[in-house]
Coordinates of C-alpha atoms in Angstrom, one line a residue:
Chain A
X1 CA -10.2 -10.7 38.2
X2 CA -10.4 -7.1 39.5
X3 CA -8.8 -6.5 36.3
X4 CA -11.3 -8.2 34.2
X5 CA -14.0 -6.0 36.1
X6 CA -11.9 -2.7 34.4
X7 CA -11.3 -4.2 31.3
X8 CA -15.9 -4.9 31.6
X9 CA -16.0 -1.9 32.1
X10 CA -13.9 -0.3 29.4
X11 CA -16.0 -2.8 27.1
X12 CA -19.0 -1.4 28.5
X13 CA -18.0 2.3 28.3
X14 CA -17.0 1.1 24.9
X15 CA -20.3 0.3 23.4
X16 CA -21.9 3.1 25.7
X17 CA -20.2 5.7 23.5
X18 CA -21.4 3.8 20.1
X19 CA -24.3 4.0 20.9
X20 CA -24.1 7.6 21.6
X21 CA -22.6 8.0 18.2
X22 CA -25.2 6.0 16.7
X23 CA -28.0 8.5 18.5
X24 CA -26.4 11.1 16.3
X25 CA -25.6 9.8 13.2
X26 CA -30.1 9.1 13.3
X27 CA -30.2 12.7 15.0
X28 CA -29.4 14.6 12.2
X29 CA -30.3 12.3 9.7
X30 CA -30.7 15.5 6.7
X31 CA -26.3 15.9 6.7
X32 CA -25.9 11.9 6.6
X33 CA -28.9 11.7 3.5
X34 CA -27.1 14.1 1.4
X35 CA -23.6 12.1 1.7
X36 CA -23.4 10.9 -1.7
X37 CA -22.1 7.5 -2.5
X38 CA -21.8 4.9 -5.2
X39 CA -24.8 2.9 -5.8
X40 CA -23.3 -0.1 -7.5
X41 CA -19.4 -0.7 -8.5
X42 CA -18.0 2.3 -9.7
X43 CA -14.5 0.5 -10.6
X44 CA -15.1 -1.2 -14.2
X45 CA -15.9 2.5 -15.0
X46 CA -12.6 3.8 -13.1
X47 CA -10.4 1.7 -15.1
X48 CA -11.2 1.4 -17.9
X49 CA -8.6 2.7 -20.3
X50 CA -10.1 5.5 -21.9
X51 CA -12.1 7.0 -18.7
X52 CA -8.4 6.8 -17.0
X53 CA -6.7 8.6 -19.8
X54 CA -9.9 11.3 -19.7
X55 CA -8.6 11.8 -15.8
X56 CA -5.3 12.4 -16.2
X57 CA -5.4 14.9 -18.8
X58 CA -8.0 16.8 -16.9
X59 CA -5.6 16.4 -13.4
X60 CA -2.9 18.0 -15.5
X61 CA 0.6 17.9 -14.7
X62 CA 1.8 21.2 -13.1
X63 CA 5.2 20.0 -11.7
X64 CA 5.9 23.0 -9.2
X65 CA 2.6 22.2 -7.6
X66 CA 3.5 18.5 -7.7
X67 CA 7.0 19.1 -6.0
X68 CA 6.9 21.9 -4.4
X69 CA 8.1 22.3 -0.8
X70 CA 6.6 20.5 1.7
X71 CA 7.3 19.3 5.5
X72 CA 9.6 16.6 5.7
X73 CA 12.6 16.0 7.6
X74 CA 14.7 16.2 4.7
X75 CA 15.2 19.6 2.5
X76 CA 19.3 18.6 1.9
X77 CA 19.7 20.1 -2.5
X78 CA 22.6 17.8 -4.0
X79 CA 24.4 20.1 -6.9
X80 CA 26.1 17.7 -9.0
X81 CA 28.2 18.5 -12.6
X82 CA 26.2 17.2 -15.5
X83 CA 26.8 17.0 -19.2
X84 CA 23.4 18.3 -21.1
X85 CA 22.6 14.2 -21.9
X86 CA 22.7 13.8 -18.3
X87 CA 21.0 16.8 -17.5
X88 CA 17.9 15.9 -19.9
X89 CA 18.2 12.3 -18.8
X90 CA 17.8 13.2 -15.1
X91 CA 14.4 15.5 -16.5
X92 CA 12.8 12.8 -17.7
X93 CA 13.3 11.1 -14.8
X94 CA 11.8 14.0 -11.9
X95 CA 9.1 13.8 -15.0
X96 CA 8.4 9.9 -14.2
X97 CA 8.3 10.4 -10.7
X98 CA 6.0 13.2 -10.8
X99 CA 3.6 10.7 -12.8
X100 CA 4.5 8.5 -10.4
X101 CA 2.8 11.2 -7.3
X102 CA -0.1 11.6 -9.3
X103 CA -1.0 7.6 -9.3
X104 CA -5.1 8.0 -8.7
X105 CA -6.5 6.0 -5.5
X106 CA -8.7 3.2 -6.6
X107 CA -12.3 3.9 -7.1
X108 CA -14.4 0.7 -5.2
X109 CA -17.1 -0.8 -4.0
X110 CA -18.0 -0.5 -0.6
X111 CA -17.1 -4.5 1.1
X112 CA -19.9 -6.0 2.7
X113 CA -18.6 -7.1 6.2
X114 CA -21.0 -10.8 6.3
X115 CA -20.7 -13.5 9.0
X116 CA -19.0 -16.4 7.4
X117 CA -19.5 -19.3 10.5
X118 CA -16.2 -22.1 10.5
X119 CA -17.7 -24.3 12.7
X120 CA -20.0 -24.5 15.3
X121 CA -19.6 -26.5 19.0
X122 CA -22.0 -26.4 21.1
X123 CA -20.1 -28.6 23.7
X124 CA -17.4 -25.4 23.8
X125 CA -20.0 -23.2 24.9
X126 CA -18.4 -21.5 28.6
X127 CA -14.9 -22.2 27.2
X128 CA -13.5 -19.6 28.3
X129 CA -14.7 -15.8 29.2
X130 CA -13.1 -13.9 26.6
X131 CA -12.9 -14.5 22.8
X132 CA -9.6 -15.2 21.4
X133 CA -8.3 -13.7 18.3
X134 CA -6.0 -16.1 16.0
X135 CA -3.8 -14.6 12.7
X136 CA -2.3 -16.2 10.4
X137 CA 1.3 -14.9 10.7
X138 CA 3.1 -16.7 7.7
X139 CA 5.7 -14.7 6.0
X140 CA 5.4 -13.4 2.7
X141 CA 2.0 -13.7 2.9
X142 CA -0.4 -10.3 0.7
X143 CA -2.9 -8.8 3.5
X144 CA -5.5 -9.8 1.8
X145 CA -4.2 -13.3 1.8
X146 CA -4.1 -13.9 5.5
X147 CA -6.8 -15.5 7.9
X148 CA -7.6 -13.7 11.1
X149 CA -10.7 -15.9 12.7
X150 CA -12.0 -14.9 16.0
X151 CA -12.9 -18.2 18.6
X152 CA -16.6 -16.6 20.7
X153 CA -16.7 -17.9 23.6
X154 CA -20.0 -19.8 22.7
X155 CA -17.9 -22.1 20.5
X156 CA -18.0 -20.5 17.5
X157 CA -15.5 -20.1 14.9
X158 CA -15.5 -18.0 12.6
X159 CA -13.6 -15.7 9.9
X160 CA -13.2 -12.0 11.9
X161 CA -15.3 -9.2 11.5
X162 CA -13.7 -6.4 9.6
X163 CA -12.9 -4.3 12.0
X164 CA -10.8 -7.2 14.0
X165 CA -9.0 -7.9 10.6
X166 CA -7.9 -5.0 10.3
X167 CA -6.8 -4.3 13.3
X168 CA -4.9 -6.8 13.9
X169 CA -2.5 -7.0 10.4
X170 CA -1.7 -3.3 11.5
X171 CA -0.8 -4.5 15.3
X172 CA 1.3 -8.1 13.7
X173 CA 2.5 -6.0 10.1
X174 CA 2.2 -2.4 11.3
X175 CA 2.1 0.2 8.2
X176 CA 3.5 3.6 8.4
X177 CA 1.3 6.2 8.7
X178 CA -1.7 4.0 10.3
X179 CA -2.4 3.8 13.6
X180 CA -4.8 1.1 15.0
X181 CA -7.0 3.4 16.4
X182 CA -8.4 5.4 13.9
X183 CA -7.4 9.4 14.2
X184 CA -10.0 11.7 15.6
X185 CA -10.1 14.2 13.1
X186 CA -11.8 11.5 11.2
X187 CA -14.6 12.1 13.8
X188 CA -17.5 13.7 12.9
X189 CA -17.3 17.3 14.4
X190 CA -13.2 17.5 14.3
X191 CA -13.9 16.9 10.6
X192 CA -16.0 19.9 9.9
X193 CA -13.5 21.7 11.3
X194 CA -10.7 20.5 8.6
X195 CA -13.2 20.8 6.5
X196 CA -14.5 24.3 7.5
X197 CA -10.4 25.5 7.2
X198 CA -10.1 23.7 3.9
X199 CA -7.9 21.7 4.7
X200 CA -9.3 19.1 1.7
X201 CA -5.6 17.7 1.0
X202 CA -4.4 17.2 4.2
X203 CA -7.5 15.2 4.8
X204 CA -7.2 12.7 1.6
X205 CA -4.1 12.7 1.5
X206 CA -4.4 10.6 5.5
X207 CA -7.4 9.1 4.6
X208 CA -5.8 7.6 1.7
X209 CA -3.2 6.0 4.3
X210 CA -5.6 5.5 6.8
X211 CA -8.7 3.7 5.1
X212 CA -8.3 1.3 2.2
X213 CA -10.6 2.3 -0.9
X214 CA -12.7 -0.6 0.1
X215 CA -13.6 0.7 3.8
X216 CA -17.2 2.4 4.3
X217 CA -15.7 5.2 6.0
X218 CA -13.3 6.0 2.8
X219 CA -16.1 6.7 1.2
X220 CA -18.3 8.5 3.6
X221 CA -14.9 10.7 4.4
X222 CA -14.4 11.2 0.7
X223 CA -17.9 12.5 -0.7
X224 CA -17.5 14.4 1.9
X225 CA -15.1 16.3 1.2
X226 CA -15.8 15.9 -2.3
X227 CA -18.7 17.9 -1.8
X228 CA -17.3 20.8 0.8
X229 CA -14.7 21.6 -2.5
X230 CA -18.0 21.7 -4.8
X231 CA -19.9 24.0 -2.0
X232 CA -16.5 25.9 -1.6
X233 CA -15.9 26.2 -5.4
X234 CA -12.3 25.3 -4.5
X235 CA -11.9 23.3 -7.2
X236 CA -7.5 24.4 -7.5
X237 CA -6.7 22.9 -4.2
X238 CA -7.2 19.5 -5.9
X239 CA -5.9 19.9 -9.2
X240 CA -2.8 18.8 -9.4
X241 CA -3.2 15.7 -7.3
X242 CA -3.8 12.4 -6.8
X243 CA -7.6 13.5 -6.0
X244 CA -8.7 15.5 -8.7
X245 CA -9.2 12.4 -10.5
X246 CA -11.1 10.9 -8.4
X247 CA -13.4 13.7 -7.5
X248 CA -14.1 14.5 -11.1
X249 CA -14.8 10.5 -11.1
X250 CA -17.1 11.4 -8.4
X251 CA -18.5 14.9 -9.6
X252 CA -19.3 12.7 -13.1
X253 CA -20.4 9.4 -11.5
X254 CA -24.0 11.8 -9.6
X255 CA -24.3 14.3 -12.3
X256 CA -22.9 17.6 -10.5
X257 CA -20.3 18.6 -13.2
X258 CA -21.5 21.6 -13.4
X259 CA -19.4 23.8 -11.1
X260 CA -16.4 22.3 -11.3
X261 CA -17.0 22.8 -16.1
X262 CA -17.4 26.5 -14.3
X263 CA -14.8 26.7 -13.0
X264 CA -12.4 25.0 -15.7
X265 CA -14.2 27.2 -18.5
X266 CA -13.6 29.7 -16.5
X267 CA -9.9 29.2 -16.0
X268 CA -9.6 28.4 -19.4
X269 CA -8.8 24.5 -19.1
X270 CA -11.4 24.2 -22.0
X271 CA -9.6 20.8 -23.4
X272 CA -10.4 19.9 -20.2
X273 CA -14.3 21.5 -19.9
X274 CA -14.5 19.5 -23.0
X275 CA -13.0 15.8 -21.5
X276 CA -15.2 16.4 -18.4
X277 CA -18.0 16.7 -20.5
X278 CA -17.2 13.2 -22.9
X279 CA -16.8 11.4 -19.1
X280 CA -20.1 12.4 -18.7
X281 CA -22.1 11.2 -21.4
X282 CA -19.8 8.2 -20.9
X283 CA -20.4 7.0 -17.7
X284 CA -23.6 7.8 -18.2
X285 CA -24.2 6.4 -21.9
X286 CA -25.6 9.5 -22.7
X287 CA -24.5 10.9 -25.9
X288 CA -22.0 8.7 -28.1
X289 CA -21.0 11.9 -30.1
X290 CA -18.1 12.4 -27.8
X291 CA -15.7 10.1 -28.9
X292 CA -15.9 12.4 -32.2
X293 CA -14.3 15.1 -29.8
X294 CA -11.7 13.2 -28.3
X295 CA -10.4 11.7 -31.3
X296 CA -10.3 15.1 -32.9
X297 CA -8.6 16.7 -29.7
X298 CA -6.1 13.8 -29.6
X299 CA -5.2 14.8 -33.9
X300 CA -4.6 18.5 -33.4
X301 CA -2.6 17.6 -29.5
X302 CA 0.3 17.3 -30.7
X303 CA 3.2 15.2 -28.7
X304 CA 5.4 17.4 -27.4
X305 CA 8.0 15.9 -25.0
X306 CA 7.0 17.6 -21.4
X307 CA 10.8 16.7 -20.3
X308 CA 12.7 18.7 -23.4
X309 CA 10.4 21.6 -22.7
X310 CA 10.6 22.0 -19.1
X311 CA 14.8 21.8 -19.9
X312 CA 14.5 24.3 -21.7
X313 CA 12.8 26.6 -19.4
X314 CA 14.6 26.0 -16.4
X315 CA 18.2 26.6 -19.1
X316 CA 16.2 30.2 -19.7
X317 CA 17.6 29.7 -23.8
X318 CA 17.7 32.6 -25.2
X319 CA 14.6 31.8 -28.3
X320 CA 16.2 31.9 -31.7
X321 CA 12.2 32.0 -32.8
X322 CA 10.2 34.6 -33.4
X323 CA 7.5 32.4 -33.1
X324 CA 8.3 31.0 -29.3
X325 CA 8.5 34.9 -28.5
X326 CA 4.8 35.7 -29.2
X327 CA 3.8 32.3 -27.7
X328 CA 5.0 33.6 -24.6
X329 CA 4.3 36.6 -24.9
X330 CA -0.1 36.0 -25.3
X331 CA 0.2 32.3 -23.5
X332 CA -1.7 30.2 -26.1
X333 CA -0.4 28.5 -29.6
X334 CA -1.9 28.6 -33.2
X335 CA -2.9 24.7 -31.5
X336 CA -4.7 26.0 -28.7
X337 CA -6.8 28.3 -30.5
X338 CA -7.3 25.7 -32.8
X339 CA -8.5 23.1 -30.0
X340 CA -11.2 26.3 -28.1
X341 CA -12.5 26.6 -32.1
X342 CA -13.2 22.6 -31.2
X343 CA -14.5 22.5 -27.4
X344 CA -16.3 26.0 -27.6
X345 CA -19.4 24.0 -29.5
X346 CA -19.7 20.9 -27.5
X347 CA -19.6 22.5 -24.5
X348 CA -22.9 24.7 -25.7
X349 CA -24.5 21.7 -26.9
X350 CA -23.9 20.3 -23.2
X351 CA -25.0 23.9 -21.4
X352 CA -28.5 23.9 -23.8
X353 CA -29.1 20.8 -23.6
X354 CA -28.1 19.3 -20.0
X355 CA -26.6 21.7 -17.8
X356 CA -28.8 23.2 -14.7
X357 CA -26.5 26.0 -14.0
X358 CA -27.4 27.3 -18.0
X359 CA -26.9 30.9 -16.9
X360 CA -24.3 31.0 -14.7
X361 CA -22.5 29.0 -17.3
X362 CA -23.0 30.6 -20.4
X363 CA -21.8 34.0 -19.5
X364 CA -18.7 32.3 -18.6
X365 CA -18.6 30.5 -22.6
X366 CA -19.7 33.9 -23.5
X367 CA -16.5 36.2 -21.2
X368 CA -14.4 33.6 -22.6
X369 CA -15.3 33.7 -26.4
X370 CA -14.4 37.8 -26.1
X371 CA -11.2 37.1 -24.1
X372 CA -9.7 34.2 -26.5
X373 CA -11.3 36.2 -29.5
X374 CA -8.9 39.4 -28.7
X375 CA -6.3 37.5 -27.9
X376 CA -6.2 35.2 -31.3
X377 CA -6.5 39.3 -32.8
X378 CA -4.0 40.4 -31.2
X379 CA -1.6 36.5 -31.8
X380 CA -2.4 36.8 -35.6
X381 CA -1.5 41.3 -35.9
X382 CA 2.2 40.1 -33.8
X383 CA 2.3 37.4 -36.9
X384 CA 1.6 39.6 -39.9
X385 CA 4.2 42.4 -37.7
X386 CA 6.9 39.7 -37.9
X387 CA 6.2 38.3 -41.0
X388 CA 4.9 35.0 -39.6
X389 CA 2.4 33.0 -41.6
Chain B
X1 CA 22.6 -17.8 4.3
X2 CA 20.6 -15.4 5.7
X3 CA 17.7 -15.6 8.5
X4 CA 14.5 -15.2 8.6
X5 CA 13.6 -13.1 11.3
X6 CA 12.4 -16.1 13.4
X7 CA 15.2 -18.0 13.7
X8 CA 16.8 -18.4 17.3
X9 CA 20.5 -19.0 18.0
X10 CA 19.3 -22.7 19.3
X11 CA 21.6 -25.7 17.8
X12 CA 19.6 -27.9 16.0
X13 CA 20.4 -31.4 16.5
X14 CA 19.3 -34.1 13.9
X15 CA 17.9 -36.6 15.8
X16 CA 17.3 -34.8 19.5
X17 CA 12.8 -34.6 20.0
X18 CA 11.9 -31.0 19.1
X19 CA 8.9 -29.8 20.7
X20 CA 6.3 -26.9 20.3
X21 CA 6.0 -24.8 22.5
X22 CA 5.0 -21.4 25.4
X23 CA 8.4 -19.6 26.2
X24 CA 7.0 -17.3 29.0
X25 CA 8.0 -13.8 28.3
X26 CA 6.9 -10.2 30.3
X27 CA 7.9 -9.4 33.6
X28 CA 6.1 -10.7 37.2
X29 CA 2.3 -10.2 36.8
X30 CA 2.0 -9.9 33.6
X31 CA 2.5 -13.2 31.3
X32 CA 3.5 -13.3 27.9
X33 CA 4.1 -15.9 25.8
X34 CA 6.1 -17.0 22.4
X35 CA 5.1 -20.5 20.7
X36 CA 8.8 -21.6 20.4
X37 CA 10.0 -25.0 18.1
X38 CA 13.5 -26.0 20.9
X39 CA 15.3 -29.1 21.9
X40 CA 13.0 -31.2 24.4
X41 CA 14.4 -32.0 27.2
X42 CA 15.9 -27.9 27.1
X43 CA 14.5 -25.1 29.6
X44 CA 12.7 -22.8 28.8
X45 CA 14.8 -19.7 28.5
X46 CA 17.3 -21.6 26.6
X47 CA 17.9 -20.8 23.1
X48 CA 15.3 -21.3 20.9
X49 CA 15.5 -22.9 17.2
X50 CA 12.6 -20.8 15.8
X51 CA 9.7 -19.0 17.3
X52 CA 6.3 -19.9 15.5
X53 CA 3.8 -17.9 16.9
X54 CA 2.7 -15.4 20.0
X55 CA -0.6 -15.4 23.2
X56 CA -1.4 -12.9 25.2
X57 CA -2.8 -14.6 28.1
X58 CA -4.7 -11.1 29.4
X59 CA -7.4 -9.5 27.5
X60 CA -6.6 -6.4 26.2
X61 CA -9.6 -3.7 26.0
X62 CA -11.9 -5.0 23.4
X63 CA -12.1 -8.0 26.1
X64 CA -10.6 -10.5 23.3
X65 CA -7.4 -12.6 24.1
X66 CA -4.5 -12.2 21.0
X67 CA -3.1 -15.0 19.1
X68 CA -0.2 -15.3 15.8
X69 CA 1.0 -18.2 14.3
X70 CA 2.7 -19.2 11.5
X71 CA 1.0 -21.7 10.6
X72 CA 3.3 -22.9 7.5
X73 CA 6.2 -23.5 10.3
X74 CA 3.8 -25.2 12.3
X75 CA 2.5 -26.9 10.0
X76 CA 6.6 -28.1 8.8
X77 CA 7.6 -28.8 12.2
X78 CA 4.6 -31.3 12.5
X79 CA 6.1 -33.0 9.6
X80 CA 9.6 -33.4 11.2
X81 CA 8.0 -34.6 13.8
X82 CA 7.4 -32.5 16.5
X83 CA 6.3 -32.9 19.6
X84 CA 3.3 -30.5 21.3
X85 CA 2.7 -28.8 25.0
X86 CA -0.7 -29.4 25.9
X87 CA -1.4 -25.7 26.0
X88 CA 0.0 -25.2 22.5
X89 CA -2.1 -27.8 21.3
X90 CA -4.6 -26.8 22.7
X91 CA -4.7 -23.4 21.5
X92 CA -3.9 -25.0 18.2
X93 CA -7.0 -26.5 18.7
X94 CA -8.9 -23.1 19.8
X95 CA -7.5 -21.7 16.1
X96 CA -9.1 -24.8 14.4
X97 CA -5.8 -26.2 12.8
X98 CA -6.2 -29.3 15.0
X99 CA -8.9 -30.8 16.5
X100 CA -10.7 -29.6 19.7
X101 CA -8.2 -30.9 22.7
X102 CA -10.1 -33.3 25.8
X103 CA -8.3 -30.3 28.1
X104 CA -10.6 -27.9 26.3
X105 CA -13.9 -29.9 26.1
X106 CA -13.3 -30.1 30.0
X107 CA -12.4 -26.6 30.9
X108 CA -16.0 -25.7 29.3
X109 CA -17.5 -28.1 31.1
X110 CA -16.2 -27.6 33.9
X111 CA -16.9 -24.0 34.0
X112 CA -21.0 -24.6 32.8
X113 CA -21.3 -26.9 36.1
X114 CA -19.5 -24.3 38.0
X115 CA -22.4 -21.8 35.8
X116 CA -24.6 -23.7 37.4
X117 CA -23.9 -24.2 41.0
X118 CA -23.4 -20.7 41.7
X119 CA -24.5 -18.7 38.8
X120 CA -21.3 -16.8 38.9
X121 CA -18.9 -16.7 36.3
X122 CA -15.5 -17.0 37.5
X123 CA -14.1 -18.9 34.9
X124 CA -10.4 -20.2 35.1
X125 CA -7.6 -19.3 32.2
X126 CA -9.0 -22.0 29.8
X127 CA -5.4 -22.7 28.7
X128 CA -2.8 -22.8 31.2
X129 CA 1.2 -22.6 30.9

């Protein structure tokens, strides 16, 4: 009996905290209302193959970033003696691994928690002083198929709310890295501190493990992080990670791509900038001509073997070709210049028609135009001097 | 043949009576029950044939009692003619797997009566092993 009193006390305290939280969340509605959420189901648009292709292309596959040193328990290195074929094979495998790591977490609609009553038996009311939570632990079931039901003290049998279901799944079939209680870092004040320290990857990686994509917390936290990134303009932290795609999708969905576009233009990722605009047009059915430019980009872009290229780079072979020397000196190829010519008018068209930060973007495009023109002149001059057509 | 994670080491005799029942584990003043399939005539602490669930009779922090059942295996054993102990039958009734056990209705009725008499909630453990 005494124990039960303690439990009741704990319950009271928990509910008090919940009340406090509710009060504080209503208190700062200014920030709460600013949290952008998906107003309808984004999943069909997100899983669309064309969108996926755009997002993957914008994410970029930078191997140094994907395989950068992390704090893992085992950092040992294997040394092996290999033939060229084996080495090539190994490089291909590591590219596949990198692509796997860039697998994007899905963007789906938030799930609503509704009460689903199975049976109502008034003769049972008061049969117990606590409710019963019953979990099906049959082997080989998927998490979504696993039933969790609650028998309330008034005799009602109902499906458990999402919070209890998740807790029971974690209790009987634990997921490594996920904890039963929500980590404190996701509480408002701690999250704000993490954001201020710009630990975006840390938050997002932990969030992906802790919450399912359909949970409200997943949506609110990711939205907060993305908006904070949009304010601090640290897009490069997420580039070439699995969170870049969802972030871009979020910005395009909520029509706030201008900062990201500026960043892309400034870093001379003009193709990505064009893709971003195309994504915006696609999501909001704005201008149908974006398909042409994507097709043209596809046609111009050579299908290069990334694995082979990396292998060559790693072996540091003395390149026999003068052309390659010139390219590596300038950092751009003939194809890149052609792509720039294709993308720039498209970007300028967007800036003049739809952009909100017109002046800033126009300045950036002008600068990049001048730099590229200079580079092009240099490229052509050197090519001519070496007698390469 | 590999064993399923819940299989016990109890010997299986084809024609002996099996029962689905509780085994009291946990320690002094802290009961915790496994729901197991074993031979009816055996003592609860003898080797079991299979474990098919758990029951924690003490409410947790959020004031809920946790029960888990491997319903697939329970269905199988009931189909094989296994018996049910009363507490297990009560729990399965509460879970909505079987009809509510009469004893659950009895406790409910007695609890309500008691509340009506002296207005205090002094409910007993509904499922007593």
